[in-house]
N, CA, C and O atoms as a GROMACS GRO file, in nm:
protein
  600
    1UNK      N    1   7.006   3.371  20.968
    1UNK     CA    2   7.131   3.315  20.916
    1UNK      C    3   7.130   3.333  20.775
    1UNK      O    4   7.223   3.393  20.721
    2UNK      N    5   7.015   3.278  20.696
    2UNK     CA    6   7.014   3.310  20.549
    2UNK      C    7   7.036   3.464  20.535
    2UNK      O    8   7.118   3.494  20.447
    3UNK      N    9   6.983   3.562  20.601
    3UNK     CA   10   7.003   3.708  20.573
    3UNK      C   11   7.137   3.742  20.590
    3UNK      O   12   7.173   3.805  20.491
    4UNK      N   13   7.218   3.730  20.661
    4UNK     CA   14   7.363   3.740  20.679
    4UNK      C   15   7.446   3.694  20.549
    4UNK      O   16   7.525   3.764  20.487
    5UNK      N   17   7.408   3.552  20.518
    5UNK     CA   18   7.495   3.478  20.400
    5UNK      C   19   7.483   3.577  20.264
    5UNK      O   20   7.578   3.603  20.190
    6UNK      N   21   7.341   3.629  20.245
    6UNK     CA   22   7.296   3.683  20.127
    6UNK      C   23   7.383   3.844  20.140
    6UNK      O   24   7.435   3.896  20.042
    7UNK      N   25   7.386   3.906  20.281
    7UNK     CA   26   7.483   4.026  20.260
    7UNK      C   27   7.640   4.022  20.232
    7UNK      O   28   7.710   4.113  20.186
    8UNK      N   29   7.680   3.889  20.273
    8UNK     CA   30   7.822   3.856  20.254
    8UNK      C   31   7.843   3.810  20.127
    8UNK      O   32   7.959   3.801  20.088
    9UNK      N   33   7.744   3.775  20.048
    9UNK     CA   34   7.793   3.734  19.901
    9UNK      C   35   7.772   3.867  19.815
    9UNK      O   36   7.845   3.898  19.721
   10UNK      N   37   7.672   3.934  19.856
   10UNK     CA   38   7.638   4.083  19.776
   10UNK      C   39   7.750   4.162  19.844
   10UNK      O   40   7.762   4.262  19.774
   11UNK      N   41   7.836   4.168  19.943
   11UNK     CA   42   7.948   4.274  19.964
   11UNK      C   43   8.055   4.215  19.901
   11UNK      O   44   8.147   4.289  19.866
   12UNK      N   45   8.064   4.049  19.872
   12UNK     CA   46   8.155   4.015  19.818
   12UNK      C   47   8.186   4.025  19.660
   12UNK      O   48   8.296   4.026  19.606
   13UNK      N   49   8.041   4.034  19.592
   13UNK     CA   50   8.025   4.066  19.448
   13UNK      C   51   8.068   4.191  19.436
   13UNK      O   52   8.158   4.223  19.357
   14UNK      N   53   7.990   4.295  19.535
   14UNK     CA   54   8.058   4.435  19.528
   14UNK      C   55   8.195   4.471  19.520
   14UNK      O   56   8.240   4.556  19.442
   15UNK      N   57   8.255   4.410  19.595
   15UNK     CA   58   8.426   4.436  19.593
   15UNK      C   59   8.444   4.384  19.485
   15UNK      O   60   8.516   4.458  19.417
   16UNK      N   61   8.411   4.283  19.425
   16UNK     CA   62   8.511   4.228  19.307
   16UNK      C   63   8.476   4.355  19.193
   16UNK      O   64   8.564   4.413  19.130
   17UNK      N   65   8.333   4.384  19.181
   17UNK     CA   66   8.305   4.511  19.090
   17UNK      C   67   8.377   4.614  19.113
   17UNK      O   68   8.420   4.674  19.015
   18UNK      N   69   8.407   4.660  19.237
   18UNK     CA   70   8.468   4.793  19.262
   18UNK      C   71   8.613   4.763  19.232
   18UNK      O   72   8.675   4.858  19.182
   19UNK      N   73   8.695   4.626  19.256
   19UNK     CA   74   8.793   4.628  19.210
   19UNK      C   75   8.845   4.622  19.061
   19UNK      O   76   8.946   4.673  19.012
   20UNK      N   77   8.726   4.527  18.990
   20UNK     CA   78   8.748   4.532  18.852
   20UNK      C   79   8.745   4.665  18.809
   20UNK      O   80   8.841   4.700  18.740
   21UNK      N   81   8.646   4.756  18.836
   21UNK     CA   82   8.649   4.895  18.795
   21UNK      C   83   8.773   5.011  18.832
   21UNK      O   84   8.798   5.107  18.760
   22UNK      N   85   8.842   4.980  18.960
   22UNK     CA   86   8.956   5.049  18.981
   22UNK      C   87   9.061   5.020  18.885
   22UNK      O   88   9.126   5.102  18.821
   23UNK      N   89   9.072   4.870  18.881
   23UNK     CA   90   9.212   4.853  18.786
   23UNK      C   91   9.157   4.870  18.663
   23UNK      O   92   9.254   4.886  18.589
   24UNK      N   93   9.050   4.876  18.593
   24UNK     CA   94   8.992   4.941  18.449
   24UNK      C   95   9.044   5.079  18.431
   24UNK      O   96   9.110   5.108  18.332
   25UNK      N   97   9.016   5.166  18.527
   25UNK     CA   98   9.039   5.264  18.554
   25UNK      C   99   9.198   5.292  18.549
   25UNK      O  100   9.251   5.362  18.463
   26UNK      N  101   9.259   5.236  18.642
   26UNK     CA  102   9.420   5.276  18.670
   26UNK      C  103   9.495   5.215  18.526
   26UNK      O  104   9.614   5.239  18.507
   27UNK      N  105   9.437   5.158  18.456
   27UNK     CA  106   9.520   5.101  18.317
   27UNK      C  107   9.472   5.190  18.202
   27UNK      O  108   9.523   5.153  18.096
   28UNK      N  109   9.390   5.293  18.189
   28UNK     CA  110   9.364   5.372  18.102
   28UNK      C  111   9.506   5.416  18.037
   28UNK      O  112   9.596   5.416  18.120
   29UNK      N  113   9.539   5.447  17.925
   29UNK     CA  114   9.660   5.532  17.871
   29UNK      C  115   9.623   5.671  17.853
   29UNK      O  116   9.508   5.713  17.863
   30UNK      N  117   9.729   5.745  17.825
   30UNK     CA  118   9.722   5.890  17.825
   30UNK      C  119   9.698   5.913  17.696
   30UNK      O  120   9.775   5.887  17.604
   31UNK      N  121   9.555   5.980  17.683
   31UNK     CA  122   9.506   6.005  17.538
   31UNK      C  123   9.566   6.126  17.485
   31UNK      O  124   9.521   6.156  17.374
   32UNK      N  125   9.666   6.214  17.536
   32UNK     CA  126   9.700   6.344  17.503
   32UNK      C  127   9.813   6.305  17.414
   32UNK      O  128   9.852   6.397  17.341
   33UNK      N  129   9.894   6.158  17.398
   33UNK     CA  130  10.017   6.173  17.319
   33UNK      C  131   9.958   6.162  17.188
   33UNK      O  132   9.838   6.138  17.174
   34UNK      N  133  10.061   6.185  17.063
   34UNK     CA  134  10.024   6.208  16.952
   34UNK      C  135   9.985   6.081  16.852
   34UNK      O  136  10.040   5.972  16.863
   35UNK      N  137   9.909   6.103  16.778
   35UNK     CA  138   9.842   5.997  16.709
   35UNK      C  139   9.975   5.892  16.659
   35UNK      O  140   9.960   5.771  16.679
   36UNK      N  141  10.092   5.935  16.600
   36UNK     CA  142  10.161   5.869  16.519
   36UNK      C  143  10.226   5.771  16.629
   36UNK      O  144  10.257   5.655  16.601
   37UNK      N  145  10.241   5.823  16.745
   37UNK     CA  146  10.317   5.733  16.861
   37UNK      C  147  10.210   5.628  16.903
   37UNK      O  148  10.232   5.508  16.900
   38UNK      N  149  10.110   5.675  16.935
   38UNK     CA  150   9.977   5.578  16.976
   38UNK      C  151   9.930   5.477  16.879
   38UNK      O  152   9.839   5.405  16.919
   39UNK      N  153   9.968   5.461  16.776
   39UNK     CA  154   9.909   5.403  16.651
   39UNK      C  155   9.997   5.295  16.602
   39UNK      O  156   9.971   5.229  16.501
   40UNK      N  157  10.129   5.274  16.693
   40UNK     CA  158  10.216   5.192  16.640
   40UNK      C  159  10.274   5.089  16.778
   40UNK      O  160  10.317   4.974  16.789
   41UNK      N  161  10.248   5.202  16.865
   41UNK     CA  162  10.300   5.095  16.989
   41UNK      C  163  10.267   4.983  17.039
   41UNK      O  164  10.352   4.902  17.079
   42UNK      N  165  10.143   4.962  17.045
   42UNK     CA  166  10.061   4.859  17.094
   42UNK      C  167  10.120   4.709  17.102
   42UNK      O  168  10.102   4.626  17.191
   43UNK      N  169  10.209   4.698  16.962
   43UNK     CA  170  10.207   4.535  16.967
   43UNK      C  171  10.370   4.552  16.937
   43UNK      O  172  10.421   4.492  16.843
   44UNK      N  173  10.430   4.619  17.002
   44UNK     CA  174  10.583   4.640  16.974
   44UNK      C  175  10.652   4.520  17.043
   44UNK      O  176  10.625   4.494  17.160
   45UNK      N  177  10.732   4.454  16.977
   45UNK     CA  178  10.812   4.338  17.008
   45UNK      C  179  10.939   4.372  17.125
   45UNK      O  180  10.975   4.490  17.124
   46UNK      N  181  10.989   4.308  17.194
   46UNK     CA  182  11.081   4.336  17.301
   46UNK      C  183  11.227   4.327  17.234
   46UNK      O  184  11.314   4.409  17.264
   47UNK      N  185  11.250   4.222  17.140
   47UNK     CA  186  11.387   4.200  17.075
   47UNK      C  187  11.374   4.215  16.933
   47UNK      O  188  11.263   4.225  16.881
   48UNK      N  189  11.471   4.216  16.872
   48UNK     CA  190  11.497   4.220  16.703
   48UNK      C  191  11.462   4.067  16.657
   48UNK      O  192  11.471   3.961  16.719
   49UNK      N  193  11.423   4.094  16.536
   49UNK     CA  194  11.404   3.974  16.470
   49UNK      C  195  11.555   3.938  16.388
   49UNK      O  196  11.599   3.993  16.287
   50UNK      N  197  11.621   3.815  16.476
   50UNK     CA  198  11.726   3.792  16.409
   50UNK      C  199  11.753   3.769  16.231
   50UNK      O  200  11.867   3.758  16.186
   51UNK      N  201  11.677   3.766  16.178
   51UNK     CA  202  11.675   3.768  16.030
   51UNK      C  203  11.718   3.888  15.981
   51UNK      O  204  11.792   3.895  15.883
   52UNK      N  205  11.677   3.982  16.039
   52UNK     CA  206  11.729   4.152  15.969
   52UNK      C  207  11.839   4.223  16.044
   52UNK      O  208  11.878   4.336  16.016
   53UNK      N  209  11.881   4.150  16.136
   53UNK     CA  210  12.000   4.219  16.222
   53UNK      C  211  12.127   4.180  16.116
   53UNK      O  212  12.158   4.066  16.080
   54UNK      N  213  12.197   4.318  16.071
   54UNK     CA  214  12.292   4.318  15.978
   54UNK      C  215  12.291   4.450  15.917
   54UNK      O  216  12.216   4.541  15.951
   55UNK      N  217  12.379   4.455  15.822
   55UNK     CA  218  12.370   4.554  15.688
   55UNK      C  219  12.311   4.526  15.588
   55UNK      O  220  12.344   4.418  15.539
   56UNK      N  221  12.216   4.597  15.524
   56UNK     CA  222  12.170   4.569  15.403
   56UNK      C  223  12.174   4.676  15.298
   56UNK      O  224  12.145   4.790  15.335
   57UNK      N  225  12.207   4.656  15.164
   57UNK     CA  226  12.216   4.762  15.087
   57UNK      C  227  12.146   4.746  14.943
   57UNK      O  228  12.121   4.637  14.892
   58UNK      N  229  12.122   4.850  14.894
   58UNK     CA  230  12.018   4.834  14.760
   58UNK      C  231  12.083   4.929  14.686
   58UNK      O  232  12.066   5.047  14.717
   59UNK      N  233  12.175   4.895  14.567
   59UNK     CA  234  12.232   4.990  14.464
   59UNK      C  235  12.143   4.938  14.307
   59UNK      O  236  12.208   4.911  14.206
   60UNK      N  237  12.008   4.931  14.309
   60UNK     CA  238  11.960   4.903  14.198
   60UNK      C  239  11.950   5.022  14.100
   60UNK      O  240  11.869   5.111  14.127
   61UNK      N  241  12.031   5.034  13.980
   61UNK     CA  242  12.086   5.133  13.871
   61UNK      C  243  11.954   5.184  13.882
   61UNK      O  244  11.980   5.297  13.922
   62UNK      N  245  11.806   5.177  13.873
   62UNK     CA  246  11.705   5.237  13.839
   62UNK      C  247  11.640   5.340  13.930
   62UNK      O  248  11.555   5.428  13.916
   63UNK      N  249  11.713   5.294  14.029
   63UNK     CA  250  11.679   5.424  14.170
   63UNK      C  251  11.747   5.547  14.168
   63UNK      O  252  11.868   5.552  14.144
   64UNK      N  253  11.683   5.641  14.189
   64UNK     CA  254  11.746   5.770  14.195
   64UNK      C  255  11.838   5.792  14.337
   64UNK      O  256  11.922   5.882  14.349
   65UNK      N  257  11.811   5.708  14.425
   65UNK     CA  258  11.902   5.722  14.567
   65UNK      C  259  11.934   5.552  14.597
   65UNK      O  260  11.853   5.461  14.578
   66UNK      N  261  12.057   5.540  14.643
   66UNK     CA  262  12.100   5.404  14.691
   66UNK      C  263  12.088   5.413  14.841
   66UNK      O  264  12.132   5.509  14.903
   67UNK      N  265  12.027   5.312  14.898
   67UNK     CA  266  11.995   5.311  15.044
   67UNK      C  267  12.055   5.202  15.128
   67UNK      O  268  12.024   5.089  15.091
   68UNK      N  269  12.136   5.209  15.237
   68UNK     CA  270  12.201   5.105  15.316
   68UNK      C  271  12.120   5.127  15.472
   68UNK      O  272  12.121   5.228  15.541
   69UNK      N  273  12.056   5.005  15.499
   69UNK     CA  274  12.014   5.027  15.632
   69UNK      C  275  12.108   4.924  15.716
   69UNK      O  276  12.156   4.826  15.659
   70UNK      N  277  12.130   4.948  15.843
   70UNK     CA  278  12.215   4.886  15.924
   70UNK      C  279  12.092   4.862  16.051
   70UNK      O  280  12.044   4.959  16.109
   71UNK      N  281  12.055   4.735  16.082
   71UNK     CA  282  11.955   4.694  16.208
   71UNK      C  283  12.076   4.624  16.290
   71UNK      O  284  12.159   4.541  16.251
   72UNK      N  285  12.056   4.694  16.436
   72UNK     CA  286  12.149   4.633  16.528
   72UNK      C  287  12.057   4.545  16.626
   72UNK      O  288  11.935   4.558  16.618
   73UNK      N  289  12.110   4.460  16.712
   73UNK     CA  290  12.030   4.340  16.786
   73UNK      C  291  11.950   4.438  16.898
   73UNK      O  292  11.839   4.411  16.945
   74UNK      N  293  12.036   4.569  16.934
   74UNK     CA  294  11.970   4.648  17.033
   74UNK      C  295  11.857   4.716  17.008
   74UNK      O  296  11.815   4.797  17.091
   75UNK      N  297  11.794   4.694  16.894
   75UNK     CA  298  11.686   4.790  16.851
   75UNK      C  299  11.725   4.916  16.784
   75UNK      O  300  11.638   4.999  16.756
   76UNK      N  301  11.849   4.936  16.756
   76UNK     CA  302  11.874   5.075  16.685
   76UNK      C  303  11.932   5.069  16.582
   76UNK      O  304  11.978   4.955  16.573
   77UNK      N  305  11.962   5.136  16.482
   77UNK     CA  306  11.997   5.127  16.370
   77UNK      C  307  12.053   5.290  16.282
   77UNK      O  308  12.046   5.405  16.327
   78UNK      N  309  12.098   5.252  16.169
   78UNK     CA  310  12.139   5.358  16.083
   78UNK      C  311  12.099   5.342  15.928
   78UNK      O  312  12.118   5.240  15.863
   79UNK      N  313  12.039   5.466  15.878
   79UNK     CA  314  12.006   5.460  15.752
   79UNK      C  315  12.103   5.571  15.665
   79UNK      O  316  12.120   5.688  15.699
   80UNK      N  317  12.162   5.509  15.547
   80UNK     CA  318  12.260   5.581  15.479
   80UNK      C  319  12.192   5.608  15.335
   80UNK      O  320  12.152   5.517  15.263
   81UNK      N  321  12.183   5.752  15.302
   81UNK     CA  322  12.130   5.755  15.154
   81UNK      C  323  12.250   5.789  15.066
   81UNK      O  324  12.354   5.828  15.119
   82UNK      N  325  12.239   5.776  14.923
   82UNK     CA  326  12.380   5.822  14.843
   82UNK      C  327  12.292   5.817  14.735
   82UNK      O  328  12.212   5.726  14.714
   83UNK      N  329  12.313   5.935  14.653
   83UNK     CA  330  12.280   6.005  14.522
   83UNK      C  331  12.316   5.903  14.428
   83UNK      O  332  12.437   5.880  14.438
   84UNK      N  333  12.250   5.817  14.319
   84UNK     CA  334  12.291   5.738  14.207
   84UNK      C  335  12.323   5.867  14.116
   84UNK      O  336  12.245   5.958  14.088
   85UNK      N  337  12.469   5.851  14.074
   85UNK     CA  338  12.540   5.957  13.993
   85UNK      C  339  12.451   5.942  13.846
   85UNK      O  340  12.439   6.044  13.779
   86UNK      N  341  12.401   5.834  13.805
   86UNK     CA  342  12.347   5.822  13.692
   86UNK      C  343  12.236   5.926  13.661
   86UNK      O  344  12.218   5.990  13.557
   87UNK      N  345  12.171   5.928  13.769
   87UNK     CA  346  12.051   6.016  13.756
   87UNK      C  347  12.092   6.166  13.848
   87UNK      O  348  12.012   6.233  13.914
   88UNK      N  349  12.198   6.186  13.835
   88UNK     CA  350  12.220   6.323  13.877
   88UNK      C  351  12.164   6.471  13.819
   88UNK      O  352  12.133   6.573  13.881
   89UNK      N  353  12.164   6.440  13.671
   89UNK     CA  354  12.084   6.552  13.582
   89UNK      C  355  11.939   6.589  13.629
   89UNK      O  356  11.880   6.697  13.625
   90UNK      N  357  11.897   6.455  13.679
   90UNK     CA  358  11.764   6.492  13.692
   90UNK      C  359  11.713   6.502  13.820
   90UNK      O  360  11.595   6.528  13.840
   91UNK      N  361  11.819   6.475  13.935
   91UNK     CA  362  11.805   6.480  14.078
   91UNK      C  363  11.858   6.560  14.156
   91UNK      O  364  11.860   6.542  14.278
   92UNK      N  365  11.926   6.694  14.079
   92UNK     CA  366  12.027   6.769  14.135
   92UNK      C  367  11.953   6.814  14.283
   92UNK      O  368  11.834   6.839  14.305
   93UNK      N  369  12.030   6.814  14.344
   93UNK     CA  370  12.022   6.888  14.523
   93UNK      C  371  12.000   6.769  14.614
   93UNK      O  372  11.984   6.778  14.736
   94UNK      N  373  12.000   6.630  14.529
   94UNK     CA  374  12.010   6.521  14.657
   94UNK      C  375  12.187   6.506  14.697
   94UNK      O  376  12.280   6.497  14.617
   95UNK      N  377  12.193   6.506  14.813
   95UNK     CA  378  12.290   6.477  14.873
   95UNK      C  379  12.307   6.361  14.976
   95UNK      O  380  12.209   6.317  15.036
   96UNK      N  381  12.418   6.317  14.993
   96UNK     CA  382  12.454   6.191  15.089
   96UNK      C  383  12.396   6.231  15.210
   96UNK      O  384  12.385   6.349  15.243
   97UNK      N  385  12.358   6.137  15.275
   97UNK     CA  386  12.287   6.151  15.399
   97UNK      C  387  12.301   6.046  15.504
   97UNK      O  388  12.318   5.933  15.460
   98UNK      N  389  12.297   6.056  15.617
   98UNK     CA  390  12.321   5.945  15.724
   98UNK      C  391  12.231   5.957  15.833
   98UNK      O  392  12.242   6.061  15.898
   99UNK      N  393  12.143   5.872  15.869
   99UNK     CA  394  12.052   5.927  16.024
   99UNK      C  395  12.052   5.779  16.100
   99UNK      O  396  12.046   5.668  16.047
  100UNK      N  397  12.058   5.805  16.217
  100UNK     CA  398  12.035   5.686  16.301
  100UNK      C  399  11.868   5.675  16.330
  100UNK      O  400  11.788   5.755  16.281
  101UNK      N  401  11.838   5.585  16.400
  101UNK     CA  402  11.703   5.526  16.430
  101UNK      C  403  11.656   5.431  16.529
  101UNK      O  404  11.734   5.337  16.544
  102UNK      N  405  11.564   5.428  16.592
  102UNK     CA  406  11.526   5.302  16.689
  102UNK      C  407  11.436   5.251  16.596
  102UNK      O  408  11.412   5.312  16.491
  103UNK      N  409  11.371   5.120  16.631
  103UNK     CA  410  11.302   5.026  16.516
  103UNK      C  411  11.224   4.924  16.626
  103UNK      O  412  11.289   4.859  16.708
  104UNK      N  413  11.089   4.918  16.617
  104UNK     CA  414  11.024   4.811  16.684
  104UNK      C  415  10.963   4.752  16.548
  104UNK      O  416  10.979   4.792  16.433
  105UNK      N  417  10.894   4.653  16.592
  105UNK     CA  418  10.814   4.506  16.515
  105UNK      C  419  10.658   4.587  16.560
  105UNK      O  420  10.636   4.597  16.681
  106UNK      N  421  10.574   4.631  16.481
  106UNK     CA  422  10.454   4.657  16.509
  106UNK      C  423  10.343   4.544  16.477
  106UNK      O  424  10.228   4.554  16.521
  107UNK      N  425  10.384   4.443  16.403
  107UNK     CA  426  10.328   4.345  16.363
  107UNK      C  427  10.403   4.232  16.309
  107UNK      O  428  10.526   4.233  16.316
  108UNK      N  429  10.343   4.138  16.257
  108UNK     CA  430  10.433   4.022  16.208
  108UNK      C  431  10.496   4.079  16.082
  108UNK      O  432  10.420   4.139  16.006
  109UNK      N  433  10.616   4.070  16.052
  109UNK     CA  434  10.684   4.118  15.911
  109UNK      C  435  10.666   4.255  15.891
  109UNK      O  436  10.690   4.294  15.776
  110UNK      N  437  10.617   4.367  16.003
  110UNK     CA  438  10.619   4.499  15.984
  110UNK      C  439  10.706   4.559  16.082
  110UNK      O  440  10.722   4.516  16.196
  111UNK      N  441  10.760   4.655  16.034
  111UNK     CA  442  10.860   4.717  16.141
  111UNK      C  443  10.863   4.866  16.116
  111UNK      O  444  10.848   4.917  16.005
  112UNK      N  445  10.885   4.930  16.231
  112UNK     CA  446  10.840   5.094  16.270
  112UNK      C  447  10.995   5.152  16.300
  112UNK      O  448  11.077   5.104  16.379
  113UNK      N  449  11.008   5.258  16.221
  113UNK     CA  450  11.184   5.301  16.229
  113UNK      C  451  11.145   5.460  16.268
  113UNK      O  452  11.085   5.542  16.199
  114UNK      N  453  11.196   5.474  16.396
  114UNK     CA  454  11.137   5.626  16.450
  114UNK      C  455  11.287   5.696  16.439
  114UNK      O  456  11.384   5.633  16.480
  115UNK      N  457  11.301   5.812  16.390
  115UNK     CA  458  11.411   5.912  16.349
  115UNK      C  459  11.420   6.012  16.496
  115UNK      O  460  11.324   6.047  16.565
  116UNK      N  461  11.551   6.042  16.517
  116UNK     CA  462  11.560   6.140  16.628
  116UNK      C  463  11.495   6.286  16.602
  116UNK      O  464  11.486   6.365  16.696
  117UNK      N  465  11.455   6.317  16.484
  117UNK     CA  466  11.380   6.421  16.465
  117UNK      C  467  11.235   6.432  16.460
  117UNK      O  468  11.174   6.532  16.422
  118UNK      N  469  11.176   6.309  16.504
  118UNK     CA  470  11.034   6.290  16.505
  118UNK      C  471  10.997   6.220  16.373
  118UNK      O  472  10.885   6.170  16.377
  119UNK      N  473  11.056   6.206  16.267
  119UNK     CA  474  11.024   6.139  16.155
  119UNK      C  475  11.009   6.022  16.185
  119UNK      O  476  11.033   5.993  16.303
  120UNK      N  477  10.957   5.900  16.078
  120UNK     CA  478  10.940   5.786  16.090
  120UNK      C  479  10.904   5.708  15.952
  120UNK      O  480  10.831   5.765  15.871
  121UNK      N  481  10.950   5.588  15.926
  121UNK     CA  482  10.939   5.524  15.843
  121UNK      C  483  10.863   5.385  15.887
  121UNK      O  484  10.891   5.345  16.000
  122UNK      N  485  10.764   5.303  15.805
  122UNK     CA  486  10.675   5.197  15.826
  122UNK      C  487  10.717   5.081  15.710
  122UNK      O  488  10.680   5.097  15.593
  123UNK      N  489  10.767   5.005  15.734
  123UNK     CA  490  10.785   4.933  15.616
  123UNK      C  491  10.749   4.766  15.668
  123UNK      O  492  10.789   4.708  15.769
  124UNK      N  493  10.652   4.713  15.549
  124UNK     CA  494  10.671   4.570  15.562
  124UNK      C  495  10.789   4.484  15.499
  124UNK      O  496  10.844   4.525  15.397
  125UNK      N  497  10.823   4.376  15.555
  125UNK     CA  498  10.945   4.326  15.518
  125UNK      C  499  10.948   4.166  15.485
  125UNK      O  500  10.853   4.091  15.505
  126UNK      N  501  11.050   4.134  15.442
  126UNK     CA  502  11.054   3.975  15.394
  126UNK      C  503  11.197   3.944  15.403
  126UNK      O  504  11.260   3.979  15.303
  127UNK      N  505  11.270   3.885  15.499
  127UNK     CA  506  11.414   3.866  15.515
  127UNK      C  507  11.439   3.686  15.499
  127UNK      O  508  11.371   3.590  15.535
  128UNK      N  509  11.564   3.698  15.430
  128UNK     CA  510  11.591   3.554  15.422
  128UNK      C  511  11.731   3.555  15.449
  128UNK      O  512  11.772   3.645  15.521
  129UNK      N  513  11.829   3.454  15.396
  129UNK     CA  514  11.966   3.467  15.461
  129UNK      C  515  12.048   3.579  15.411
  129UNK      O  516  12.122   3.632  15.494
  130UNK      N  517  12.048   3.633  15.270
  130UNK     CA  518  12.099   3.712  15.239
  130UNK      C  519  12.044   3.833  15.163
  130UNK      O  520  12.109   3.919  15.104
  131UNK      N  521  11.899   3.821  15.178
  131UNK     CA  522  11.843   3.952  15.105
  131UNK      C  523  11.722   3.994  15.206
  131UNK      O  524  11.669   3.915  15.284
  132UNK      N  525  11.693   4.114  15.192
  132UNK     CA  526  11.600   4.187  15.247
  132UNK      C  527  11.465   4.290  15.174
  132UNK      O  528  11.483   4.401  15.124
  133UNK      N  529  11.347   4.226  15.183
  133UNK     CA  530  11.291   4.298  15.096
  133UNK      C  531  11.213   4.391  15.173
  133UNK      O  532  11.151   4.343  15.268
  134UNK      N  533  11.203   4.518  15.150
  134UNK     CA  534  11.155   4.620  15.228
  134UNK      C  535  11.029   4.693  15.122
  134UNK      O  536  11.036   4.733  15.006
  135UNK      N  537  10.934   4.691  15.206
  135UNK     CA  538  10.808   4.755  15.109
  135UNK      C  539  10.741   4.868  15.203
  135UNK      O  540  10.716   4.838  15.320
  136UNK      N  541  10.713   4.991  15.158
  136UNK     CA  542  10.658   5.087  15.231
  136UNK      C  543  10.519   5.023  15.254
  136UNK      O  544  10.455   4.963  15.168
  137UNK      N  545  10.489   5.041  15.360
  137UNK     CA  546  10.354   4.963  15.442
  137UNK      C  547  10.241   4.984  15.339
  137UNK      O  548  10.211   5.100  15.313
  138UNK      N  549  10.167   4.870  15.271
  138UNK     CA  550  10.047   4.872  15.228
  138UNK      C  551  10.058   4.916  15.082
  138UNK      O  552   9.954   4.945  15.023
  139UNK      N  553  10.170   4.924  15.022
  139UNK     CA  554  10.223   4.937  14.897
  139UNK      C  555  10.242   4.813  14.832
  139UNK      O  556  10.193   4.810  14.719
  140UNK      N  557  10.289   4.732  14.862
  140UNK     CA  558  10.341   4.595  14.805
  140UNK      C  559  10.434   4.604  14.686
  140UNK      O  560  10.446   4.523  14.594
  141UNK      N  561  10.495   4.714  14.704
  141UNK     CA  562  10.627   4.726  14.582
  141UNK      C  563  10.759   4.728  14.673
  141UNK      O  564  10.805   4.826  14.731
  142UNK      N  565  10.811   4.592  14.672
  142UNK     CA  566  10.906   4.545  14.749
  142UNK      C  567  11.036   4.613  14.656
  142UNK      O  568  11.044   4.620  14.533
  143UNK      N  569  11.134   4.660  14.762
  143UNK     CA  570  11.280   4.665  14.679
  143UNK      C  571  11.357   4.583  14.783
  143UNK      O  572  11.354   4.577  14.906
  144UNK      N  573  11.443   4.510  14.668
  144UNK     CA  574  11.534   4.405  14.748
  144UNK      C  575  11.684   4.465  14.783
  144UNK      O  576  11.748   4.524  14.697
  145UNK      N  577  11.736   4.444  14.920
  145UNK     CA  578  11.849   4.488  14.968
  145UNK      C  579  11.924   4.353  14.969
  145UNK      O  580  11.865   4.246  14.987
  146UNK      N  581  12.058   4.364  14.947
  146UNK     CA  582  12.156   4.248  14.967
  146UNK      C  583  12.234   4.270  15.088
  146UNK      O  584  12.265   4.382  15.128
  147UNK      N  585  12.270   4.146  15.154
  147UNK     CA  586  12.348   4.181  15.302
  147UNK      C  587  12.482   4.192  15.264
  147UNK      O  588  12.538   4.128  15.175
  148UNK      N  589  12.548   4.308  15.362
  148UNK     CA  590  12.689   4.337  15.347
  148UNK      C  591  12.751   4.257  15.459
  148UNK      O  592  12.712   4.255  15.576
  149UNK      N  593  12.871   4.182  15.399
  149UNK     CA  594  12.963   4.144  15.484
  149UNK      C  595  13.008   4.209  15.581
  149UNK      O  596  13.061   4.319  15.566
  150UNK      N  597  12.990   4.140  15.717
  150UNK     CA  598  13.030   4.232  15.846
  150UNK      C  599  13.178   4.257  15.831
  150UNK      O  600  13.239   4.324  15.914
   0.00000   0.00000   0.00000
């Protein structure tokens, strides 16, 4: 009887090991995806941060371009760029532009924007009721955007 109990325990342990191994193998991700996609998608949030939903504008006279970002609750958005005419003599060739994007949160207070042409922007952000501060990730140079009335 002792011999058959040992066999039963051994078979059960072997089954658990096989199940664990097959589950681990089936959960492997595709390693052929490009680096920019795989490095940001692991911690993406499902929904928008309500603090950033809305339209935000930066018209700092010291900047060569004015930017307006719109973040929708469905994780889509729009970026509008308009040249600062005070700097037009130094930055000829800059024109107004508008792009759509989707966005996700890659970690707390970090947002990743994906543009249809394959480009992206990653920002650290601080949001309050009427201002949004954006800094390109790891730069700690925040630019302040004011909320635009809906």
